[in-house]
Amino acid sequence: MTPPPARRRRPAAGGGTPAHNLPRRGAVRRTQAITTYGVGSLIAVDQESFIVSGLDEAEQSWHGDESPRIYERRLARVLGVDYFRLPPASDDASKDGLRVRRFPLMHSCPECTDLQRHGDFNPPVGRSICGTCEVDLVPSRFVVACESGHLGEFPYWQWVHRSKDRHATPIGQCGGRLQLRSSGRTASLRSILVSCTCGQAPEVSMEGSFRRNALKDLGLKCRGTRPWLGTSASDKECGLPLRTLQRGSSSVWQPVLKSALSIPPWSSGRADPLAEHWDALRQYDSREHVEIYLKGAFKGGECPVPLDEVMTLLAAEREEDSNAEAAPTFDHRYRALRNKEYERLRSGNDEIEHSRDEQFVCETPLGDQSVLDPLGVTGPMLVKKLREVRALKAFTRLIDAESTTDSKEMPLSERPLRWLPAMEVRGEGVFLRLDENRLDTWEKATAVAARVDQMRTAHQRVLEQRAHDPSRAVTSPATPRMVLLHTLAHVLINEWSLEAGYPAASLRERLYAADDMAGVLIYTATSDSAGSLGGLVAQGEPELLDRTIRSAVRRAEWCSSDPLCMETTVSGTDGTNLAACHACVMLPETSCEHNNILLDRALLVGGALGYFANVLDY
């Protein structure tokens, strides 16, 4: 997705140079600076291409009023930081913005067909045109990357001069200039032709450059370049194989996003006055020792946090770590976030018992909940206020960050920082659970287990293919209750987008599927105005929720692609779905936690399989 055209009304942020020296290069929304155009990603603006600079260089633009701090202690503790920051704004009222660097540096001129570094064209200051032909330069369509997250220029010179004798002529000493042209015969790589004026090598096409071993066959390995940290920034010789990618490919940059809901006792959302003291406080078990430490730490003044609150927070932290067999790992603590959210969503947090500053309000509906019993649904809760913090932890290239325990995450800065970029979104939602007794009986059905096992096998195969080391690939989360809850969330979002007036993209799902959890939260936590329409909470009243679920299930009974959709044995990416397609249960990617995989509406309504099959009988 290309940002809006550049606004050149006044100076703004640019790559590695003070803001007053470079013009503004387009604009992106704050959310996009986390999810789409984060640190290390490539961004196209008009005819130019840039890479978003690392936090080390951009730290100046990420401070002050342009980039306020966000506090979410549970998530900060898991990610090992003290706080988060909003990305700097990029509108006309902002003084700064995201810092970027030009990348790739290799450009071609469509008029003279020269292919060389941007500066060698002698463009006027602040413009990207050929100094001779005065036409817009075209950034290289191709880049190279490795699975460790490094990124580099495509080796055009080696590609043209490839031969059995790889060391016949040193790079750049053939005396010629590279040229790039298109034959115009087709839109394939075969029509993109690269040559050198030295005459020592024939003109070659880009066909075959995307083969897995194409660059390895040339004797090329990753040199560890990290252009988002500067032209000279590189690790030690990386040595991993390089892969050719299109500059706009989704494999060039994949964000590692982590999120958490603000729940009591951490839900005040204010700055933590004890941020520098928690490591020391965690060493004390008794109330007396904690009190003695606080008196010594705040000499001449009282501790800004009541002692009872400090003890409550310490106890909550220890409870989250209590189920770890050894020292708590990142994965354990991140799972504990969901467990605590599930417990709080079940127990609620009434508004009348708290101040107006409370960020989490969850109440039991007033209607008769027994009307939901025939559906196998229980425990609806009205989440009148919620706050979600989504943080950009790192990013990956070529491989899916969720597909392996050794995901080769690339940090956002060269040196450790005590903060991360994040977005704070507020909204409302509806939480519901499935009846455990009925769910246990349904899960044990042979037909149900066999159908889910087929999806899990296909998904596990995909995870192993995408993992850097297949033996260390994570286990697929597909279980009967997970697939059921996932599909139910999708049909409810589709139903509310029709009945309650919400665009499907403004609603999100949050699944709680484990041996001791069987719930789903559908909420409107979005920074877009469509998420603040109000009224979603009213959909959680039992009588209305009963009608909604029945209508959603009946609507899911039939798809315009049936009988093909319902009877297919392979659907979705590499067979990771069954009875699911864009005409029935799939959602916009921003609404789904699992990228529209692990869905099967047959588990909802499919004859003897369906959890809600009895709803269709009357």
XYZ file of C-alpha atoms in Angstrom:
618
model
C 0.000 0.000 0.000
C 1.483 3.278 -1.124
C 1.186 6.325 1.163
C -0.456 9.533 -0.054
C 1.567 11.803 -2.378
C 4.288 13.833 -0.775
C 3.362 17.163 0.776
C 6.083 19.719 0.203
C 4.646 22.643 2.102
C 7.499 22.719 4.550
C 10.520 20.707 5.706
C 10.098 17.459 7.631
C 11.920 14.291 8.583
C 14.303 12.507 6.256
C 17.046 9.934 6.254
C 19.700 10.666 8.800
C 19.693 14.432 8.262
C 18.162 17.174 10.406
C 14.497 17.726 9.612
C 15.030 21.281 8.353
C 17.330 20.049 5.534
C 15.006 17.570 3.826
C 11.447 17.845 2.474
C 8.605 15.737 3.784
C 8.369 12.433 1.940
C 4.672 11.585 2.101
C 2.644 10.655 5.166
C 1.559 7.496 6.947
C -0.856 6.909 9.788
C 0.528 6.174 13.224
C -0.900 2.661 13.101
C 0.969 1.959 9.879
C 4.246 2.846 11.584
C 3.687 -0.269 13.711
C 1.982 -2.717 11.376
C 3.060 -1.832 7.816
C 5.891 0.713 7.697
C 7.808 -0.061 10.874
C 11.556 0.098 11.428
C 13.418 -1.787 8.700
C 10.526 -1.848 6.229
C 10.563 -0.460 2.688
C 8.178 2.343 1.826
C 7.333 3.645 -1.645
C 6.595 7.347 -2.014
C 5.749 8.587 -5.491
C 8.625 7.336 -7.701
C 11.066 6.845 -4.825
C 11.821 4.075 -2.354
C 13.038 4.403 1.238
C 13.752 2.237 4.255
C 12.537 3.314 7.712
C 15.504 4.093 9.956
C 16.283 2.279 13.178
C 15.352 3.691 16.563
C 18.977 4.630 17.329
C 19.030 7.243 14.591
C 15.369 8.209 14.889
C 15.375 8.447 18.684
C 15.325 12.239 18.515
C 12.101 12.229 16.490
C 10.528 9.666 18.852
C 10.690 11.966 21.872
C 8.739 14.875 23.242
C 5.167 15.801 22.503
C 5.322 14.278 19.003
C 5.790 10.794 20.441
C 4.154 10.539 23.899
C 4.846 7.672 26.249
C 2.438 4.747 26.750
C 2.386 2.609 29.867
C 1.210 -0.989 30.011
C 3.145 -2.712 32.743
C 2.163 -6.314 31.998
C 3.300 -6.121 28.391
C 6.378 -4.024 29.236
C 7.501 -6.639 31.755
C 7.165 -9.445 29.226
C 9.057 -7.507 26.550
C 11.768 -6.319 28.939
C 11.191 -2.568 28.582
C 10.047 0.237 30.868
C 7.462 1.895 28.631
C 6.291 2.371 25.041
C 6.043 5.326 22.662
C 3.529 6.344 20.046
C 5.058 6.802 16.577
C 5.558 10.455 15.668
C 2.687 12.021 13.757
C 3.139 12.800 10.069
C 0.465 15.398 9.428
C 0.821 19.099 8.664
C 0.812 19.988 12.358
C 3.825 17.810 13.201
C 7.328 19.206 13.502
C 9.116 15.970 12.731
C 8.262 12.476 11.534
C 9.667 9.043 10.809
C 13.279 9.127 9.677
C 14.013 7.256 6.445
C 16.984 6.429 4.226
C 17.010 5.913 0.488
C 17.007 2.206 -0.343
C 17.746 0.484 -2.590
C 20.521 2.739 -3.861
C 20.665 1.064 -7.280
C 18.490 2.988 -9.766
C 17.933 2.884 -13.495
C 17.100 5.606 -15.985
C 14.333 4.643 -18.439
C 15.775 7.054 -21.020
C 19.497 6.233 -21.146
C 19.007 2.746 -19.523
C 21.983 3.271 -17.179
C 21.887 1.146 -14.005
C 23.976 2.540 -11.155
C 23.855 4.005 -7.676
C 21.540 6.958 -7.157
C 24.318 9.464 -6.486
C 26.148 8.546 -9.696
C 23.306 10.031 -11.748
C 24.189 13.480 -10.317
C 20.572 14.333 -9.464
C 19.723 17.839 -8.236
C 19.515 18.199 -4.458
C 16.232 16.891 -3.107
C 15.164 15.284 -6.395
C 15.434 11.807 -7.909
C 16.013 12.420 -11.612
C 18.772 11.592 -14.053
C 21.153 14.529 -14.239
C 21.598 13.984 -17.987
C 18.155 12.941 -19.225
C 16.123 14.831 -16.585
C 13.616 11.989 -16.239
C 12.525 10.288 -13.019
C 14.829 7.512 -11.873
C 13.383 4.076 -11.115
C 14.520 2.310 -7.913
C 15.688 -1.272 -8.330
C 12.770 -3.697 -8.271
C 14.941 -6.359 -6.661
C 16.669 -6.701 -3.300
C 18.304 -9.600 -1.476
C 17.744 -10.803 2.077
C 18.684 -13.650 4.369
C 16.737 -15.453 7.072
C 18.598 -13.572 9.808
C 16.913 -10.346 8.708
C 19.738 -8.688 6.764
C 18.931 -6.787 3.589
C 21.088 -5.768 0.651
C 21.288 -4.603 -2.953
C 20.771 -7.106 -5.726
C 24.244 -8.057 -7.143
C 23.641 -6.970 -10.734
C 27.345 -6.953 -11.624
C 27.860 -10.568 -10.553
C 24.608 -11.584 -12.255
C 25.770 -10.173 -15.603
C 29.373 -11.363 -15.360
C 28.623 -14.815 -14.040
C 30.833 -17.511 -15.514
C 32.538 -20.698 -14.529
C 35.574 -18.645 -13.606
C 33.983 -16.478 -10.893
C 37.183 -14.590 -10.179
C 38.061 -13.719 -13.775
C 37.450 -9.992 -13.341
C 37.250 -8.128 -10.002
C 33.977 -6.353 -9.318
C 33.729 -3.017 -11.098
C 37.082 -3.336 -12.928
C 35.744 -4.455 -16.281
C 35.622 -0.819 -17.439
C 31.964 -0.926 -18.436
C 28.665 0.439 -17.162
C 25.623 -1.613 -16.259
C 22.433 -1.054 -18.214
C 18.876 -2.254 -17.685
C 16.067 -2.317 -20.204
C 12.787 -4.096 -20.818
C 12.087 -5.914 -24.074
C 8.393 -5.220 -23.589
C 7.382 -8.598 -24.974
C 5.964 -9.968 -21.732
C 5.534 -8.926 -18.103
C 7.791 -11.748 -16.911
C 11.347 -11.626 -15.618
C 12.506 -12.847 -19.018
C 11.734 -9.403 -20.441
C 13.956 -7.567 -17.929
C 17.409 -7.484 -19.505
C 20.697 -6.456 -17.837
C 23.949 -5.901 -19.686
C 27.391 -4.346 -19.334
C 29.014 -2.056 -21.883
C 32.376 -3.788 -21.385
C 31.310 -6.430 -23.914
C 32.902 -9.240 -21.909
C 29.529 -10.708 -20.917
C 26.329 -11.237 -22.904
C 23.062 -9.492 -22.084
C 21.137 -11.622 -19.571
C 17.593 -11.581 -18.281
C 16.446 -11.687 -14.661
C 14.838 -15.053 -15.251
C 16.043 -17.569 -12.682
C 17.162 -14.950 -10.149
C 14.447 -16.045 -7.716
C 15.614 -19.642 -7.517
C 16.515 -20.658 -3.977
C 20.142 -21.345 -4.928
C 20.503 -18.719 -7.682
C 22.858 -16.481 -5.690
C 24.528 -19.364 -3.902
C 25.591 -20.708 -7.288
C 27.394 -17.401 -7.854
C 29.386 -17.898 -4.675
C 27.535 -15.094 -2.882
C 26.691 -15.133 0.819
C 25.097 -12.611 3.147
C 27.495 -9.908 4.332
C 25.274 -8.855 7.222
C 24.264 -5.443 5.846
C 21.614 -3.483 7.754
C 20.824 -0.350 5.708
C 18.148 0.871 8.131
C 20.953 1.484 10.634
C 23.216 3.261 8.160
C 25.199 2.500 5.030
C 28.156 1.186 7.020
C 26.100 -0.763 9.546
C 26.684 -4.501 9.239
C 27.110 -7.513 11.428
C 30.138 -9.717 11.111
C 30.064 -11.818 7.970
C 26.658 -13.503 8.208
C 27.336 -16.272 5.708
C 23.718 -17.394 5.270
C 22.324 -17.953 1.758
C 20.766 -14.924 0.077
C 17.352 -14.896 -1.561
C 16.143 -12.511 -4.265
C 12.914 -10.664 -3.444
C 10.688 -8.115 -5.090
C 11.059 -4.782 -3.341
C 7.325 -4.734 -2.492
C 7.086 -8.351 -1.363
C 5.509 -9.084 2.006
C 8.489 -11.363 2.755
C 10.808 -8.331 2.871
C 9.381 -7.236 6.228
C 7.101 -9.017 8.683
C 6.372 -7.341 12.024
C 6.553 -9.195 15.318
C 3.597 -7.672 17.171
C 2.677 -8.359 20.779
C -0.430 -7.053 22.525
C -2.140 -7.023 25.888
C -5.349 -5.722 27.407
C -5.074 -3.404 30.380
C -6.708 -5.244 33.268
C -6.693 -4.643 37.043
C -4.524 -4.201 38.999
C -2.388 -2.833 36.129
C -5.079 -0.902 34.268
C -4.541 2.680 35.392
C -2.525 3.505 32.267
C -0.459 6.089 34.148
C 3.284 6.380 34.500
C 4.815 3.954 36.973
C 6.606 5.862 39.764
C 8.305 2.620 40.862
C 9.630 1.651 37.419
C 13.254 1.745 38.612
C 12.566 -0.225 41.781
C 10.670 -3.349 40.707
C 13.777 -5.479 40.118
C 14.825 -4.861 43.704
C 11.313 -5.242 45.118
C 10.867 -8.679 43.510
C 13.635 -10.015 45.764
C 11.504 -9.526 48.893
C 8.714 -11.844 49.930
C 7.517 -10.273 53.176
C 5.541 -7.092 53.579
C 7.988 -5.845 56.215
C 11.008 -6.102 53.911
C 9.158 -4.324 51.084
C 8.183 -1.523 53.475
C 11.761 -1.121 54.704
C 13.058 -0.922 51.120
C 10.499 1.721 50.107
C 11.323 3.878 53.119
C 14.988 3.786 52.169
C 14.309 4.423 48.479
C 12.128 7.513 49.094
C 13.986 9.300 51.822
C 12.425 12.610 52.795
C 9.096 11.710 51.204
C 6.434 9.067 51.180
C 6.239 6.346 48.530
C 3.867 7.549 45.757
C 2.233 4.104 45.631
C 0.365 2.716 48.678
C 2.045 -0.296 50.241
C -1.085 -2.438 49.763
C -1.035 -1.738 46.037
C 2.663 -2.609 45.803
C 2.042 -5.951 47.521
C -0.932 -6.666 45.234
C 1.161 -6.057 42.130
C 4.028 -8.214 43.381
C 1.616 -11.022 44.230
C 0.037 -10.802 40.768
C 3.444 -11.049 39.102
C 4.400 -14.111 41.140
C 1.091 -15.755 40.300
C 1.756 -15.315 36.578
C 5.163 -16.997 36.969
C 4.000 -19.731 39.332
C 3.153 -22.307 36.639
C 6.605 -22.219 35.053
C 8.595 -25.408 35.636
C 11.882 -23.479 35.596
C 12.743 -19.825 35.170
C 9.808 -18.105 33.388
C 10.455 -17.748 29.665
C 9.086 -15.154 27.267
C 6.570 -17.653 25.848
C 5.359 -18.617 29.320
C 4.885 -15.021 30.412
C 3.144 -14.097 27.174
C 0.709 -17.008 27.572
C 0.152 -15.889 31.152
C -1.097 -12.547 29.804
C -3.975 -14.332 28.077
C -4.711 -16.490 31.111
C -5.062 -13.439 33.346
C -7.210 -11.647 30.777
C -9.516 -14.664 30.597
C -9.872 -14.777 34.374
C -10.649 -11.062 34.542
C -13.149 -11.245 31.671
C -14.942 -14.062 33.499
C -15.017 -12.312 36.868
C -15.759 -8.815 35.553
C -14.919 -5.371 36.904
C -17.982 -3.252 37.636
C -17.768 0.439 36.842
C -19.582 1.576 39.990
C -16.792 0.105 42.109
C -14.038 2.134 40.447
C -13.129 5.637 39.450
C -13.683 7.104 36.021
C -9.984 6.625 35.282
C -10.400 2.845 35.209
C -9.383 1.506 31.770
C -11.223 -1.816 32.053
C -14.940 -2.072 32.789
C -16.586 -5.471 32.370
C -20.086 -6.162 33.709
C -22.580 -9.005 33.773
C -25.625 -8.358 31.549
C -28.966 -7.771 33.266
C -30.993 -10.203 31.122
C -31.730 -13.864 31.772
C -28.673 -15.820 30.676
C -30.533 -19.137 30.682
C -31.870 -18.366 27.181
C -28.369 -19.180 25.911
C -28.253 -22.658 27.462
C -29.750 -24.461 24.417
C -26.944 -22.972 22.324
C -24.182 -24.257 24.568
C -23.087 -20.673 25.238
C -22.560 -19.287 28.711
C -21.070 -16.405 30.673
C -21.644 -13.410 28.370
C -19.989 -10.251 29.664
C -20.366 -6.652 28.560
C -16.923 -5.071 28.200
C -17.912 -1.403 28.320
C -14.356 -0.083 28.364
C -11.130 -1.698 27.288
C -7.675 -0.553 26.355
C -5.276 -2.549 24.216
C -1.588 -1.832 23.670
C 0.018 -3.317 20.561
C 3.806 -3.126 20.503
C 6.300 -3.712 17.689
C 8.848 -6.041 19.271
C 11.034 -6.794 16.233
C 10.728 -7.898 12.625
C 11.727 -10.809 10.404
C 12.490 -11.338 6.743
C 11.734 -14.390 4.579
C 10.387 -16.453 7.471
C 7.198 -16.189 9.491
C 7.899 -14.963 13.026
C 5.169 -17.247 14.395
C 6.415 -20.413 12.705
C 9.521 -21.186 14.746
C 10.970 -20.845 18.207
C 14.184 -19.617 16.587
C 12.523 -16.963 14.461
C 15.616 -14.872 13.654
C 14.026 -11.704 14.948
C 15.876 -8.543 14.003
C 15.876 -5.871 16.757
C 14.735 -2.337 16.020
C 17.963 -0.701 17.206
C 21.658 -1.457 17.348
C 21.878 -0.899 21.094
C 19.302 -2.007 23.678
C 16.622 0.578 24.406
C 14.243 0.740 27.341
C 11.202 1.375 25.155
C 9.458 0.070 22.046
C 7.061 1.590 19.495
C 3.412 0.855 20.274
C -0.176 1.854 19.604
C -2.788 2.452 22.268
C -6.356 1.719 21.184
C -9.557 1.941 23.195
C -12.950 0.428 22.588
C -15.668 -1.887 23.842
C -16.663 -5.468 23.268
C -18.611 -8.612 24.072
C -17.097 -11.678 25.742
C -18.722 -15.107 25.769
C -17.756 -18.658 26.659
C -18.803 -22.128 25.559
C -20.308 -24.583 28.021
C -17.443 -26.802 29.181
C -19.524 -29.982 29.656
C -21.093 -29.796 26.227
C -17.776 -28.801 24.671
C -15.968 -31.778 26.221
C -18.559 -34.175 24.827
C -18.409 -32.588 21.380
C -14.584 -32.649 21.270
C -14.497 -36.408 21.891
C -16.537 -37.198 18.768
C -14.439 -39.250 16.345
C -15.565 -37.296 13.281
C -14.675 -33.978 14.917
C -11.210 -35.148 15.975
C -10.473 -36.573 12.516
C -11.486 -33.361 10.754
C -9.358 -31.148 12.988
C -6.428 -33.569 12.784
C -6.443 -33.105 9.004
C -6.147 -29.332 9.420
C -3.503 -29.620 12.127
C -1.352 -31.917 9.970
C -1.497 -29.497 7.028
C -0.703 -26.512 9.268
C 2.204 -28.309 10.966
C 3.667 -29.095 7.561
C 3.496 -25.396 6.649
C 5.160 -24.391 9.934
C 8.014 -26.824 9.349
C 8.529 -25.586 5.801
C 8.717 -21.961 6.958
C 10.889 -22.605 9.993
C 14.637 -21.989 9.789
C 15.102 -25.357 11.484
C 12.125 -27.721 10.892
C 12.987 -29.704 14.015
C 12.387 -26.578 16.112
C 9.111 -25.515 14.516
C 6.354 -24.639 16.959
C 3.382 -26.928 17.370
C 0.230 -26.015 15.483
C -2.421 -24.504 17.793
C -5.229 -26.305 15.938
C -7.523 -28.110 18.366
C -11.268 -28.751 18.089
C -12.146 -25.952 20.528
C -9.690 -23.516 18.955
C -11.081 -24.048 15.432
C -14.647 -23.888 16.755
C -14.079 -20.644 18.658
C -12.185 -19.151 15.727
C -14.949 -19.920 13.241
C -17.649 -18.750 15.684
C -15.856 -15.429 16.117
C -15.753 -14.951 12.357
C -19.462 -15.614 11.800
C -20.365 -13.301 14.706
C -18.219 -10.496 13.288
C -19.892 -10.968 9.904
C -23.314 -10.934 11.552
C -22.653 -7.789 13.564
C -21.276 -6.063 10.489
C -24.711 -6.633 8.921
C -26.989 -6.099 11.909
C -25.142 -3.553 14.057
C -23.715 -1.377 11.295
C -20.016 -1.998 11.978
C -17.597 -2.515 9.089
C -16.045 -5.952 9.535
C -12.578 -4.355 9.483
C -13.418 -2.295 12.601
C -14.073 -5.415 14.726
C -11.394 -7.767 16.029
C -11.302 -11.158 17.652
C -9.275 -12.271 20.662
C -9.370 -16.022 21.254
C -8.944 -17.795 24.568
C -8.593 -21.475 23.608
C -6.712 -23.879 25.866
C -7.442 -26.858 28.097
C -8.819 -24.531 30.770
C -10.118 -21.748 28.495
C -12.941 -21.644 25.958
C -13.892 -18.037 25.296
C -13.831 -15.340 22.648
C -13.770 -11.558 22.902
C -15.041 -9.509 19.969
C -14.202 -5.849 20.356
C -13.823 -2.527 18.573
C -10.325 -1.572 19.677
C -9.296 0.404 16.624
C -7.782 3.816 16.111
C -10.186 4.420 13.223
C -13.390 6.393 13.843
C -15.506 3.387 12.813
C -14.490 1.672 16.042
C -16.030 4.406 18.181
C -19.597 4.202 16.886
C -20.840 2.670 20.145
C -23.517 0.062 20.576
C -21.504 -3.142 20.374
C -21.925 -3.715 24.108
C -25.699 -3.806 23.675
C -25.278 -6.837 21.416
C -24.154 -8.843 24.453
C -27.522 -8.781 26.224
C -28.661 -12.452 26.401
C -31.890 -12.083 24.423
C -30.213 -10.167 21.618
C -27.130 -12.377 21.696
C -29.346 -15.453 21.392
C -30.976 -14.075 18.242
C -27.596 -13.024 16.844
C -25.972 -16.437 17.307
C -28.971 -18.222 15.786
C -28.983 -15.880 12.808
C -25.204 -16.173 12.334
C -25.312 -19.971 12.499
C -28.185 -20.193 10.022
C -26.366 -17.822 7.680
C -23.234 -19.997 7.939
C -25.261 -23.049 6.945
C -25.182 -21.985 3.323
C -22.400 -20.479 1.219
C -22.735 -19.228 -2.337
C -19.872 -21.561 -3.209
C -21.660 -24.639 -1.863
C -21.625 -27.557 -2.284
C -17.968 -27.123 -3.259
C -17.094 -25.108 -0.148
C -18.719 -27.462 2.374
C -17.559 -30.696 0.761
C -13.979 -29.732 -0.073
C -11.183 -31.650 1.630
C -8.520 -28.967 1.041
C -9.014 -25.220 1.329
C -7.047 -22.131 2.217
C -3.275 -21.748 2.256
C -1.751 -25.242 1.834
C -4.920 -26.907 3.098
C -5.028 -25.133 6.472
C -8.797 -24.508 6.113
C -11.651 -26.837 5.274
C -15.173 -25.452 4.768
C -14.178 -21.790 4.665
C -13.896 -19.243 1.878
C -14.253 -15.500 1.249
C -17.946 -15.957 0.513
C -18.771 -17.308 3.974
C -16.453 -16.934 6.986
C -13.203 -15.204 6.005
C -12.581 -11.684 7.333
C -10.282 -8.736 6.611
C -6.772 -9.648 7.763
C -6.789 -6.934 10.443
C -9.749 -8.602 12.191
C -8.266 -12.095 12.467
C -5.583 -13.313 14.855
C -4.539 -16.219 12.627
C -4.435 -14.775 9.107
C -7.671 -16.473 8.025
C -6.441 -20.033 8.562
C -7.737 -22.854 10.795
C -11.389 -22.221 9.907
C -14.146 -24.768 9.277
C -17.848 -23.896 9.370
C -18.697 -27.617 9.215
C -17.722 -27.704 12.911
C -20.493 -25.164 13.491
C -23.347 -26.477 11.357
C -22.214 -29.653 9.590
C -24.765 -32.376 10.314
C -23.548 -34.623 13.141
C -20.310 -32.615 13.370
C -21.714 -29.181 14.147
C -21.607 -27.823 17.678
C -24.657 -25.714 16.800
C -26.386 -28.336 14.621
C -29.365 -28.401 17.014
C -30.013 -24.702 16.316
C -30.946 -25.588 12.742
C -33.643 -28.008 13.881
C -36.039 -25.249 14.962
